[in-house]
Each structure stands twice: as C-alpha cells, then as structure tokens.
PDB file of C-alpha atoms and ligand atoms in Angstrom:
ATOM      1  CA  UNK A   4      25.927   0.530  43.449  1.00  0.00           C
ATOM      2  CA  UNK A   5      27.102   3.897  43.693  1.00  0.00           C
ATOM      3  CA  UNK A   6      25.034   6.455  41.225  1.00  0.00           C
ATOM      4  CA  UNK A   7      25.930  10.225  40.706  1.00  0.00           C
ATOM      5  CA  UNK A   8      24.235  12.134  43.531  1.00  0.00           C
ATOM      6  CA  UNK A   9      22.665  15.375  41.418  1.00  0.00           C
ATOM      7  CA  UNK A  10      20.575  12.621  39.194  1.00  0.00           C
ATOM      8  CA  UNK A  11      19.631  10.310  41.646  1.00  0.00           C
ATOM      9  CA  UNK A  12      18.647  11.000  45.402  1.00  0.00           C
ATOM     10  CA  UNK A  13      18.632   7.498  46.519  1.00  0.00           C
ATOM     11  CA  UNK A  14      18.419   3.565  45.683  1.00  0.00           C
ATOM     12  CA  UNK A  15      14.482   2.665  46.912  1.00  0.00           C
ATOM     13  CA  UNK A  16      14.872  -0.896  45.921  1.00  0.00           C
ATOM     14  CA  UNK A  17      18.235  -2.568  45.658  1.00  0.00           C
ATOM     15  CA  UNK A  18      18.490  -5.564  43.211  1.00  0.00           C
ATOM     16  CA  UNK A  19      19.361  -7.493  45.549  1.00  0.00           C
ATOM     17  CA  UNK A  20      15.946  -7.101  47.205  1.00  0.00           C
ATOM     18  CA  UNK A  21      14.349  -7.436  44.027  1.00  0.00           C
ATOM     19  CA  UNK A  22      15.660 -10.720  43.325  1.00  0.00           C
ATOM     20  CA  UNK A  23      14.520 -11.901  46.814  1.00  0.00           C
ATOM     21  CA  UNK A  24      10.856 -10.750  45.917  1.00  0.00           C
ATOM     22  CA  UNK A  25      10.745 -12.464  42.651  1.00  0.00           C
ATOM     23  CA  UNK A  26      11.878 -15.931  44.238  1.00  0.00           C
ATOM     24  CA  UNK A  27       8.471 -15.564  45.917  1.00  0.00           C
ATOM     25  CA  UNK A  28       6.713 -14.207  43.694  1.00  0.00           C
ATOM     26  CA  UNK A  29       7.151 -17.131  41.075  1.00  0.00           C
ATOM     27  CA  UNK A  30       6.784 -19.583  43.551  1.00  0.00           C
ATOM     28  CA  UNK A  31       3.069 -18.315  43.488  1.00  0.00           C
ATOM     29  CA  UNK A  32       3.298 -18.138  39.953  1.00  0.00           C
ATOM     30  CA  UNK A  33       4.421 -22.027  39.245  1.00  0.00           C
ATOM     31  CA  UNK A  34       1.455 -22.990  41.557  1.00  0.00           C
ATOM     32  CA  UNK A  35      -1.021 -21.338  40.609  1.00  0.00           C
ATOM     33  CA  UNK A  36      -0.233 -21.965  36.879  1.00  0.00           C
ATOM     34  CA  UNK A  37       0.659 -25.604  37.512  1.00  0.00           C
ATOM     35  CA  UNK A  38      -1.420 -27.756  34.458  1.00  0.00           C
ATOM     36  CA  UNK A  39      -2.405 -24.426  32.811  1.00  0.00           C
ATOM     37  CA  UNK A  40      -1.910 -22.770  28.988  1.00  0.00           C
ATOM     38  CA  UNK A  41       0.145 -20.031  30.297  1.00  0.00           C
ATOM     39  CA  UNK A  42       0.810 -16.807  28.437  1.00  0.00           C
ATOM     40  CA  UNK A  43       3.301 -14.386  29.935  1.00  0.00           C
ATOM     41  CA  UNK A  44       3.254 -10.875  28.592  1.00  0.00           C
ATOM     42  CA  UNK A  45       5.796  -8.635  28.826  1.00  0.00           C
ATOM     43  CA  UNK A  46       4.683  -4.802  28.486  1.00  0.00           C
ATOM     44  CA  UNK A  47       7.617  -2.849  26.560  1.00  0.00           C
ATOM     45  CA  UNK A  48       9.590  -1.342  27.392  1.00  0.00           C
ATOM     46  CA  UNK A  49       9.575  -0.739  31.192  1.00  0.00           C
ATOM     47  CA  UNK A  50       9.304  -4.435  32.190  1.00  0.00           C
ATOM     48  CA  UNK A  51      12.286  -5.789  29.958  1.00  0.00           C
ATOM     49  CA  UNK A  52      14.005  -6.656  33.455  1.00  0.00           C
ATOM     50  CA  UNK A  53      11.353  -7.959  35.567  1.00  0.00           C
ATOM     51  CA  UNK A  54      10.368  -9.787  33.042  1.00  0.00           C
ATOM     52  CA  UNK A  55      13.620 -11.528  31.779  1.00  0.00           C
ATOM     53  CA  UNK A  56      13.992 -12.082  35.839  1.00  0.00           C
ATOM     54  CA  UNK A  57      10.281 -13.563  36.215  1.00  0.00           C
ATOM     55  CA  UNK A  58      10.718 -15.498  33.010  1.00  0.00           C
ATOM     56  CA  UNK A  59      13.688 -17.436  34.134  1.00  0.00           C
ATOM     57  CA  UNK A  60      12.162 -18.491  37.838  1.00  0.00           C
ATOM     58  CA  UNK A  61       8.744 -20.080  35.766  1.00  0.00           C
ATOM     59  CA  UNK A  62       9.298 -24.204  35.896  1.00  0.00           C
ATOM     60  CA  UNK A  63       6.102 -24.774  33.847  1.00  0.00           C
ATOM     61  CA  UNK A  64       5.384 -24.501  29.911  1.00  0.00           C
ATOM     62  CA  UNK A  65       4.630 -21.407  28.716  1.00  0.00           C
ATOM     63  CA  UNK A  66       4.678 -19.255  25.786  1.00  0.00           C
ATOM     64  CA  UNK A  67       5.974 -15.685  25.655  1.00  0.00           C
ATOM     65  CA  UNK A  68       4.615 -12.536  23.612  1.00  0.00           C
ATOM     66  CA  UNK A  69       5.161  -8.682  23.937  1.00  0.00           C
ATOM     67  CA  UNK A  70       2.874  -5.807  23.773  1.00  0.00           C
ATOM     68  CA  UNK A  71       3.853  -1.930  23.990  1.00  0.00           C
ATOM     69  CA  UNK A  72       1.566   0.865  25.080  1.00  0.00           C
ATOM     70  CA  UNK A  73       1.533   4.486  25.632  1.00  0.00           C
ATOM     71  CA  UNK A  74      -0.237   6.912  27.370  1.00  0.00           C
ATOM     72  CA  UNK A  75       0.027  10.398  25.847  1.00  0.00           C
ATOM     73  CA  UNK A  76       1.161  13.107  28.553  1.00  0.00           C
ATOM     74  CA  UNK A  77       4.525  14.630  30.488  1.00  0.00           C
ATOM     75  CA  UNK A  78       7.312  11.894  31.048  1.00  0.00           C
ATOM     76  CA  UNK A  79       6.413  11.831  34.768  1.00  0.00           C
ATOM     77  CA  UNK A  80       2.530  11.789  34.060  1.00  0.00           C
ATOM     78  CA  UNK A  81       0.319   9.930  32.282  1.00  0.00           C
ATOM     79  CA  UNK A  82      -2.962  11.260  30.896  1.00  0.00           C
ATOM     80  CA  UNK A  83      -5.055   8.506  30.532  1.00  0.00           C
ATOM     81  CA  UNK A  84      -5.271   8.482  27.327  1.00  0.00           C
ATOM     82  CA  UNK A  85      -4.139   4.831  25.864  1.00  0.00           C
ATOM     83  CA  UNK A  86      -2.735   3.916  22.707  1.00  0.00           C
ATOM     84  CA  UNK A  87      -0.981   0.554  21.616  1.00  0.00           C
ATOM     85  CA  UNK A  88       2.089   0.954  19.880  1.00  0.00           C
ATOM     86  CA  UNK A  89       2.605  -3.143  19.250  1.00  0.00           C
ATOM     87  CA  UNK A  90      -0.100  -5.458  19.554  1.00  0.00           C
ATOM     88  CA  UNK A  91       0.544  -8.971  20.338  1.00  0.00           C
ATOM     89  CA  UNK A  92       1.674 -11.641  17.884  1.00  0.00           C
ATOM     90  CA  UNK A  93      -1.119 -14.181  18.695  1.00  0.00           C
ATOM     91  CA  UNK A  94      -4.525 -14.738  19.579  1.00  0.00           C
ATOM     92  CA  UNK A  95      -5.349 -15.528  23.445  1.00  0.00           C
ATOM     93  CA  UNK A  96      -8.390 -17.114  23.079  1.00  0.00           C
ATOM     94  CA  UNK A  97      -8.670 -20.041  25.802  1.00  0.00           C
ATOM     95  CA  UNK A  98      -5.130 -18.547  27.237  1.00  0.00           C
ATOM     96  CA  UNK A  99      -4.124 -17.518  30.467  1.00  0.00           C
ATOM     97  CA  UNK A 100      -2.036 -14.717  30.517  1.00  0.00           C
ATOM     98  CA  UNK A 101      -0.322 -13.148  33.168  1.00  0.00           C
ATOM     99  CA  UNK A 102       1.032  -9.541  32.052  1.00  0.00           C
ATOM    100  CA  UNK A 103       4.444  -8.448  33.304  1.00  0.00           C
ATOM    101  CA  UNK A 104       4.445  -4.715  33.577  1.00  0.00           C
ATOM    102  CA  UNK A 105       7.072  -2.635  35.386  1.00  0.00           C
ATOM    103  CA  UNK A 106       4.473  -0.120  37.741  1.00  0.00           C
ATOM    104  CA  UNK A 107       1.065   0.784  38.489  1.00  0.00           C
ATOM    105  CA  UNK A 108       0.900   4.574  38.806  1.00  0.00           C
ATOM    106  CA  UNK A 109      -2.834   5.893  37.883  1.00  0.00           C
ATOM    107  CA  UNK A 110      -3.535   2.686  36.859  1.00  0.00           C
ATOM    108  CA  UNK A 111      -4.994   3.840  33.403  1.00  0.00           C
ATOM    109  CA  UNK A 112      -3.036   1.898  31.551  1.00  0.00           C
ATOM    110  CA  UNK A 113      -3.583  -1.782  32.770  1.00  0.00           C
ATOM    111  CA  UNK A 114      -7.305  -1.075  33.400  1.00  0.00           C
ATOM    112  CA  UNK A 115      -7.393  -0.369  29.447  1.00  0.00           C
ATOM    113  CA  UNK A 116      -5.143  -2.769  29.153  1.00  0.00           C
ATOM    114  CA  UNK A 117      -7.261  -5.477  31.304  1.00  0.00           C
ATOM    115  CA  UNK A 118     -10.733  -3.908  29.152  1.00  0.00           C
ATOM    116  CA  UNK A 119      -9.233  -4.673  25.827  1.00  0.00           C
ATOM    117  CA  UNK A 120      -8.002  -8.269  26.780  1.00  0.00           C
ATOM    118  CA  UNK A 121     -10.646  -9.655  28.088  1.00  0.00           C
ATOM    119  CA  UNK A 122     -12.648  -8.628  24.695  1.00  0.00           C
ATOM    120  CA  UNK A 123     -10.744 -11.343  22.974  1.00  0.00           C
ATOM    121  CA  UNK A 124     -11.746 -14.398  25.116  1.00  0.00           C
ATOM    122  CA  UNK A 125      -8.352 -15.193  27.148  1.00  0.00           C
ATOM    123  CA  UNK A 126      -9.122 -17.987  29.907  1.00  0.00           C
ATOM    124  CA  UNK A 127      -8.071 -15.645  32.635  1.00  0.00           C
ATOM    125  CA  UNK A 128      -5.709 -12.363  32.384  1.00  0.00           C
ATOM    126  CA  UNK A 129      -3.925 -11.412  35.385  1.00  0.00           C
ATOM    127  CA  UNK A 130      -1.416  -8.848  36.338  1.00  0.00           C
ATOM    128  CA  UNK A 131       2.331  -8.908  37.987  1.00  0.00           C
ATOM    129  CA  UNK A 132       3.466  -5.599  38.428  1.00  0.00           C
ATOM    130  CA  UNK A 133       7.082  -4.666  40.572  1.00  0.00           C
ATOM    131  CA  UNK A 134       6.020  -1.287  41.216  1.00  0.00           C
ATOM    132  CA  UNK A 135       2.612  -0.494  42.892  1.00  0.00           C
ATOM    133  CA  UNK A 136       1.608   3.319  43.645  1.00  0.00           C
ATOM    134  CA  UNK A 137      -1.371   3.081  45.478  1.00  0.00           C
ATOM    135  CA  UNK A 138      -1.627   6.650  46.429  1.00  0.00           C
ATOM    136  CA  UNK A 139      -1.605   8.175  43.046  1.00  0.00           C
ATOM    137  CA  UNK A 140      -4.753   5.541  42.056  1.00  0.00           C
ATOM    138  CA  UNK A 141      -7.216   7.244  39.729  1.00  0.00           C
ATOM    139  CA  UNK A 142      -9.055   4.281  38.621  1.00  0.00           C
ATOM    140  CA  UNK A 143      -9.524   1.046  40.815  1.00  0.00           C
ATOM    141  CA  UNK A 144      -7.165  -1.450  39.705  1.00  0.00           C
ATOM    142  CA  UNK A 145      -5.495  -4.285  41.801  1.00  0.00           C
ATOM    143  CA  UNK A 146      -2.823  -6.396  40.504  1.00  0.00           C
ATOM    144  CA  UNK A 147      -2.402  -9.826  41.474  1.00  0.00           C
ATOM    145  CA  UNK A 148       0.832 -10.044  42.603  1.00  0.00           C
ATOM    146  CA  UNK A 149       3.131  -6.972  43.476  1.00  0.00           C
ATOM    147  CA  UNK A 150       6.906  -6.799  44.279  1.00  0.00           C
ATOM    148  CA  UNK A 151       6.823  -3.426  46.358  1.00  0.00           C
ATOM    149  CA  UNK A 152       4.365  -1.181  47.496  1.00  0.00           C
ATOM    150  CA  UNK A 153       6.173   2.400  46.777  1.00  0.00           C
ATOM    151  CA  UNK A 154       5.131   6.180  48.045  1.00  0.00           C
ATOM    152  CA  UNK A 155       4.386   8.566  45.514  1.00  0.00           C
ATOM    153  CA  UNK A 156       7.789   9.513  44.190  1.00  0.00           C
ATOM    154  CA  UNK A 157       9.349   9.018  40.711  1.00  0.00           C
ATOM    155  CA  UNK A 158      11.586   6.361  40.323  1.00  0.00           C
ATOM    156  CA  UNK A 159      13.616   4.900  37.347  1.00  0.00           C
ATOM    157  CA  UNK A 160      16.269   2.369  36.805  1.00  0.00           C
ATOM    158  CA  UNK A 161      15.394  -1.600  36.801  1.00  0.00           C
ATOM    159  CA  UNK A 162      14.010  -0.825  33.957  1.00  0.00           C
ATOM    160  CA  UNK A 163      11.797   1.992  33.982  1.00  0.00           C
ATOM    161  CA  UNK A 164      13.077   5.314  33.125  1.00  0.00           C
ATOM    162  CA  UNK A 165      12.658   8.968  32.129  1.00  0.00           C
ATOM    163  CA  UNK A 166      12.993  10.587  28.880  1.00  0.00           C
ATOM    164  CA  UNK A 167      14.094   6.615  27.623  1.00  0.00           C
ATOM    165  CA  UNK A 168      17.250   7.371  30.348  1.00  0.00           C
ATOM    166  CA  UNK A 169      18.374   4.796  33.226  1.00  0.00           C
ATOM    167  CA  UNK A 170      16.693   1.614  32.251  1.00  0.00           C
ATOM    168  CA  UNK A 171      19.753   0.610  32.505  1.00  0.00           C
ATOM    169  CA  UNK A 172      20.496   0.741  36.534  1.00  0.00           C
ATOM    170  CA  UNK A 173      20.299  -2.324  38.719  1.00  0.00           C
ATOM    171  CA  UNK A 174      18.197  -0.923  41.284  1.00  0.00           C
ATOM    172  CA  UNK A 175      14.982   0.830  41.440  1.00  0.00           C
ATOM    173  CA  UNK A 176      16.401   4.043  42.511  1.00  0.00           C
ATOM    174  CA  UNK A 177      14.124   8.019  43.093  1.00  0.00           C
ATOM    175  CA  UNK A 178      14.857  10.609  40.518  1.00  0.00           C
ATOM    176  CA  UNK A 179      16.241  13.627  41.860  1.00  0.00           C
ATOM    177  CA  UNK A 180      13.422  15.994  41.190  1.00  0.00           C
ATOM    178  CA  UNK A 181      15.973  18.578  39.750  1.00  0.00           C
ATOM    179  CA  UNK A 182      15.966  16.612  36.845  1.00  0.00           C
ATOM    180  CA  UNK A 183      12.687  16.943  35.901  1.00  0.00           C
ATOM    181  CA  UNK A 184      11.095  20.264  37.636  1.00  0.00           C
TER     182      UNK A 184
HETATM  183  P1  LIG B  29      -0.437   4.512  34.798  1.00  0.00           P
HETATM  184  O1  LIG B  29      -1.273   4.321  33.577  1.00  0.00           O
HETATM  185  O2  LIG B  29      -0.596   5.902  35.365  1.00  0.00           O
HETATM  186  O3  LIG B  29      -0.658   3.454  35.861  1.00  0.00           O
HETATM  187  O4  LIG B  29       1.047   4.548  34.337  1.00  0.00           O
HETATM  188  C1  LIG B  29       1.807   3.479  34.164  1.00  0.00           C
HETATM  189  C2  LIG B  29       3.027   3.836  33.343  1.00  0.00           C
HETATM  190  O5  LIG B  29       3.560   5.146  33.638  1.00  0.00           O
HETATM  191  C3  LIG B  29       4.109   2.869  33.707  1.00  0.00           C
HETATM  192  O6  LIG B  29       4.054   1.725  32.897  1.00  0.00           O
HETATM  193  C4  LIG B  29       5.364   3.673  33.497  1.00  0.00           C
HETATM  194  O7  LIG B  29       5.777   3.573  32.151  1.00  0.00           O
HETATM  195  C5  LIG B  29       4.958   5.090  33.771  1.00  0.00           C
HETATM  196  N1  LIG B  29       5.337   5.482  35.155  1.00  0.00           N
HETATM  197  C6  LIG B  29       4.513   5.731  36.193  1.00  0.00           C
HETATM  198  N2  LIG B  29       5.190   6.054  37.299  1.00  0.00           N
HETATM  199  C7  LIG B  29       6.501   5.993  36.954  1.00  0.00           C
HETATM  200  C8  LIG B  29       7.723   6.214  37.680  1.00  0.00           C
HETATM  201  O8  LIG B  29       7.780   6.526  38.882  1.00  0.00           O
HETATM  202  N3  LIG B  29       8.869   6.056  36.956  1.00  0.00           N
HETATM  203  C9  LIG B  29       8.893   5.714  35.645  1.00  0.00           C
HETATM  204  N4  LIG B  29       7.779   5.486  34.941  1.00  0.00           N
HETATM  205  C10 LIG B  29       6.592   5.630  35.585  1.00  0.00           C
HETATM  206 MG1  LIG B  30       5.276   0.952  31.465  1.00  0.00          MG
END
C-alpha cells in the first residue's frame, strides 16, 4: 500500500508478511495448547489486529478476555510506570493464558504484566508478541513466541500507533521522525 511519504518513511513489515508469520506461529500455538484450558488475552488497544488474526488461525477451544494497560510517559516512551486501565472479566485460576500484545519495547509492561498474573494462580501465562525490540530491553523479558525481531525505530500501523493515529494501516510501517521530534 502506498502511504503519504512526510508521515511515514517506509513499510517494515508488509501484511502480507505478517499473515505468513502468524500461519506459523499458531501452528505452534494449536500444539502446544492441544487438550489444554486455554485463555487468550488480548492487550488493548495495540493488539486489536494481531489478535483478531491469531484468534481466527486457533483450531482448539478457548475462551477470550481483554485487558488494557498503560504506562505513564511521552507517546514514543514508556516510563515504567504501570497502571491497568481494564482488568479482566474473569478469574484465571487453573487457566492457561497466552497474552496477545502488539510489541515488546522496554519490556516494563509485560514483566508487570507477567508479576501480577501469576499472583492469581493461572496454570501457565505465556506471551505472543508481533513486535520484539530487543535493543531497547531495560528489564529481562522473553516472549514465547515473536513475529519479527525489529531495530530500534518507531513504528505504527497494524495496530499500534501514535497519539491513538494509524492503527488503522495494514502494515507495520516506521514513523517518519518529523512527526514526532
Ligand atoms: P514497554 O513497556 O516499553 O515494553 O512498552 C510496550 C508498549 O509501548 C507497547 O505495548 C506499545 O503500546 C508501546 N510502544 C513501544 N514501542 C512502540 C512503537 O514503536 N510504536 C508504537 N508503540 C510502541
Ligand atoms: Mg501496547
């Protein structure tokens, strides 16, 4: 897709690719679930479309919920600080979830996230995450399955966006910096 060039520098992922990923991805997924009280959780509102796309490739029973979080800072940088904005519906007790979230930057937020889960008894909690930034790491977190590996640039689109703008694009596409310095 063609996007206008003073907002955004470049498509990173295309959807196209994305889709690919995900076929493997939940091919893992539906194995390694097979037999087992699944819980996926989608983290608002960044993983709306990896999740909807995830969601639709699982061919065992599970149950859905949503959660949304913040962490207080500037819209390209989070501070660590962790708040949740919507808890889940349900209990997890004896569950085992597998959070869908849309990127790990600092990784603040899913190692809270992963902290205050595990406090209410869940069978297992793992993470899927289409976005990993390894390089901008400030606590050690690993998620379990990862769609792309990215270098330390801001990207929006697929999803994820800034200032609530360009969730809307197809592809995981960088941010001009002009928009935001
Ligand atoms: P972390 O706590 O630093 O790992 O931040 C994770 C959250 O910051 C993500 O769920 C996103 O909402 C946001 N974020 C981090 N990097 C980007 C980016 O490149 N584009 C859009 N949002 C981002
Ligand atoms: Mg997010």
């Amino acid at each position: 897709m063609e996007y206008a060039k003073d907002e955004i520098e470049r498509v990173l992922v295309s959807n196209e690719e994305i889709q690919q990923r995900l076929d493997c991805l939940a091919e893992r997924i539906n194995a390694d679930y097979a037999g087992k009280d699944l819980l996926v959780v989608c983290i608002l509102k960044g993983a709306v479309a990896v999740f909807a796309d995830v969601l639709r490739r699982i061919r065992i029973p599970c149950a859905i919920d949503f959660m949304a979080i913040s962490s207080y800072g500037s819209s390209t940088k989070s501070s660590g600080v962790v708040r949740i904005l919507k808890d889940l519906d349900h209990g997890i007790e004896g569950k085992h979830v597998l959070i869908v979230e849309d990127i790990v930057d600092s990784g603040m937020s899913m190692s809270y996230l992963l902290d205050n889960l595990k406090t209410r008894n869940p069978a297992s909690v793992r993470i899927l995450t289409l976005l990993d930034k390894p390089e901008r790491r400030r606590v050690e977190l690993k998620a379990d399955y990862i769609g792309f590996t990215i270098p330390d640039e801001f990207v929006v689109g697929y999803g994820l966006d800034y200032a609530e703008r360009y969730r809307n694009l197809p592809d995981v596409c960088v941010l001009s910096p002009k928009m935001y310095s």
